[in-house]
Amino acid sequence: MDYLLQQSDYIKLDDLSEVFYISRRTLSNDIREIERRLHGYGLQIERKPGYGIRVCGEETQYRICIASQFIQEKGRRNAAFETTRLRAEQVIRQVLEAENFRLSLLSLEGLTVHITVAIYRIQAGCPIQSVSGVPLEIQSGILDVAKHLAGELEETFQVCFSLPEVYYIALHLTG
């Protein structure tokens, strides 16, 4: 599932079988389970004859799914993700302290994971394109904190947080 979520192009089932050293039959069974799990996040597997399969859905749903996977697999995260997550957490703590904005440790961990996933998705060329589905009635104070945080993250990670990305951060700060 993690592998499919990271792919933007179609991938053939035979190629997936080779990547994971499993039979086509085992892969087909796994794909059914993955489809069931993806459905819970509003994502689905798109099949295109001759091209293969890929996950499709809204970018925000991708991120929620990926973040959920990372939270559930806390002990099995890769080193690059952990390094980025730790750097992001440091930036987040500094901004929240400067803004006198309080979060519980659990909320801070969730925010950190979501922002780390956002950084990876932006770097992969998958930014949030619009604010549709995001409530625009976010308090201006929270939006200011989100803008400050986005600016610091841009400087640290050399990525661009567009307005929809800032709203995504604000939405997580609100939660």
Short mmCIF file of C-alpha atoms in Angstrom, two decimals, residues 21-150:
data_model
loop_
_atom_site.label_atom_id
_atom_site.label_comp_id
_atom_site.label_asym_id
_atom_site.label_seq_id
_atom_site.Cartn_x
_atom_site.Cartn_y
_atom_site.Cartn_z
CA TYR A 21 8.98 -11.13 -5.01
CA ILE A 22 5.43 -12.48 -4.76
CA SER A 23 3.20 -14.42 -7.12
CA ARG A 24 0.57 -12.70 -9.21
CA ARG A 25 -2.11 -14.58 -7.25
CA THR A 26 -0.78 -13.35 -3.89
CA LEU A 27 -0.59 -9.84 -5.32
CA SER A 28 -4.21 -9.99 -6.49
CA ASN A 29 -5.31 -11.01 -2.99
CA ASP A 30 -3.22 -8.19 -1.48
CA ILE A 31 -4.68 -5.67 -3.94
CA ARG A 32 -8.21 -6.57 -2.78
CA GLU A 33 -7.21 -5.88 0.84
CA ILE A 34 -5.48 -2.64 -0.16
CA GLU A 35 -8.60 -1.52 -2.03
CA ARG A 36 -10.68 -2.13 1.08
CA ARG A 37 -8.29 -0.09 3.23
CA LEU A 38 -7.99 2.74 0.66
CA HIS A 39 -11.77 2.99 0.43
CA GLY A 40 -11.81 4.07 4.09
CA TYR A 41 -9.77 7.13 3.07
CA GLY A 42 -11.83 8.00 0.01
CA LEU A 43 -9.17 6.63 -2.34
CA GLN A 44 -9.48 3.92 -4.94
CA ILE A 45 -7.37 1.84 -7.28
CA GLU A 46 -7.77 2.79 -10.91
CA ARG A 47 -7.13 0.06 -13.46
CA LYS A 48 -6.14 0.79 -17.04
CA PRO A 49 -5.63 -2.17 -19.37
CA GLY A 50 -2.13 -2.26 -20.80
CA TYR A 51 -0.89 0.34 -18.29
CA GLY A 52 -1.55 -1.19 -14.88
CA ILE A 53 -2.97 0.24 -11.68
CA ARG A 54 -2.57 3.34 -9.58
CA VAL A 55 -4.19 4.96 -6.57
CA CYS A 56 -6.40 7.93 -7.31
CA GLY A 57 -8.33 10.45 -5.24
CA GLU A 58 -8.04 13.88 -3.66
CA GLU A 59 -4.57 14.99 -2.54
CA THR A 60 -5.80 15.70 0.99
CA GLN A 61 -7.09 12.12 1.22
CA TYR A 62 -3.72 10.80 0.02
CA ARG A 63 -2.03 12.73 2.80
CA ILE A 64 -4.41 11.59 5.48
CA CYS A 65 -3.90 7.99 4.37
CA ILE A 66 -0.10 8.29 4.23
CA ALA A 67 0.05 10.05 7.60
CA SER A 68 -2.14 7.37 9.14
CA GLN A 69 0.19 4.70 7.77
CA PHE A 70 3.23 6.47 9.25
CA ILE A 71 1.57 6.87 12.65
CA GLN A 72 0.55 3.19 12.71
CA GLU A 73 4.02 2.05 11.63
CA LYS A 74 5.93 4.21 14.08
CA GLY A 75 8.68 1.65 14.70
CA ARG A 76 9.22 0.89 11.00
CA ARG A 77 9.68 4.36 9.53
CA ASN A 78 12.58 4.92 7.19
CA ALA A 79 15.55 7.01 8.26
CA ALA A 80 14.95 9.80 5.72
CA PHE A 81 11.37 10.26 6.93
CA GLU A 82 12.53 10.35 10.56
CA THR A 83 15.21 12.93 9.81
CA THR A 84 12.71 15.17 8.02
CA ARG A 85 10.13 14.63 10.77
CA LEU A 86 12.61 15.63 13.48
CA ARG A 87 13.66 18.77 11.59
CA ALA A 88 10.02 19.66 10.95
CA GLU A 89 9.14 19.12 14.62
CA GLN A 90 11.95 21.47 15.64
CA VAL A 91 10.64 24.20 13.29
CA ILE A 92 7.06 23.63 14.47
CA ARG A 93 8.03 23.87 18.14
CA GLN A 94 9.97 27.10 17.53
CA VAL A 95 7.08 28.73 15.65
CA LEU A 96 4.45 27.59 18.16
CA GLU A 97 6.56 28.90 21.02
CA ALA A 98 7.14 32.23 19.25
CA GLU A 99 3.39 32.51 18.56
CA ASN A 100 2.50 31.36 22.10
CA PHE A 101 0.30 28.66 20.53
CA ARG A 102 -0.26 25.58 22.71
CA LEU A 103 -0.77 22.02 21.47
CA SER A 104 -0.93 18.73 23.36
CA LEU A 105 1.93 16.30 22.69
CA LEU A 106 -0.43 14.05 20.75
CA SER A 107 -1.61 16.96 18.58
CA LEU A 108 1.99 18.05 18.05
CA GLU A 109 2.93 14.54 16.90
CA GLY A 110 -0.01 14.42 14.48
CA LEU A 111 0.74 17.88 13.12
CA THR A 112 4.40 16.97 12.68
CA VAL A 113 3.58 13.80 10.73
CA HIS A 114 1.06 15.62 8.51
CA ILE A 115 3.52 18.41 7.78
CA THR A 116 6.28 15.90 7.04
CA VAL A 117 3.99 14.10 4.61
CA ALA A 118 3.08 17.48 3.06
CA ILE A 119 6.78 18.25 2.54
CA TYR A 120 7.32 14.91 0.81
CA ARG A 121 4.22 15.31 -1.36
CA ILE A 122 5.19 18.86 -2.39
CA GLN A 123 8.72 17.68 -3.22
CA ALA A 124 7.18 14.88 -5.31
CA GLY A 125 5.20 17.43 -7.31
CA CYS A 126 1.87 16.69 -5.61
CA PRO A 127 0.79 19.92 -3.92
CA ILE A 128 -2.76 20.62 -2.84
CA GLN A 129 -4.26 22.49 -5.79
CA SER A 130 -7.31 24.12 -4.24
CA VAL A 131 -8.97 24.82 -0.94
CA SER A 132 -12.18 23.04 -1.90
CA GLY A 133 -13.36 20.98 1.01
CA VAL A 134 -11.42 23.12 3.48
CA PRO A 135 -13.55 25.39 5.64
CA LEU A 136 -12.50 28.95 4.88
CA GLU A 137 -13.86 30.27 8.19
CA ILE A 138 -10.57 29.55 9.95
CA GLN A 139 -9.82 32.08 12.67
CA SER A 140 -7.37 34.73 11.51
CA GLY A 141 -5.06 34.04 14.47
CA ILE A 142 -4.72 30.40 13.48
CA LEU A 143 -4.24 31.39 9.85
CA ASP A 144 -1.46 33.77 10.93
CA VAL A 145 0.28 30.95 12.82
CA ALA A 146 -0.10 28.69 9.76
CA LYS A 147 1.43 31.37 7.51
CA HIS A 148 4.34 31.87 9.92
CA LEU A 149 4.87 28.12 10.10
CA ALA A 150 4.69 27.73 6.31
#
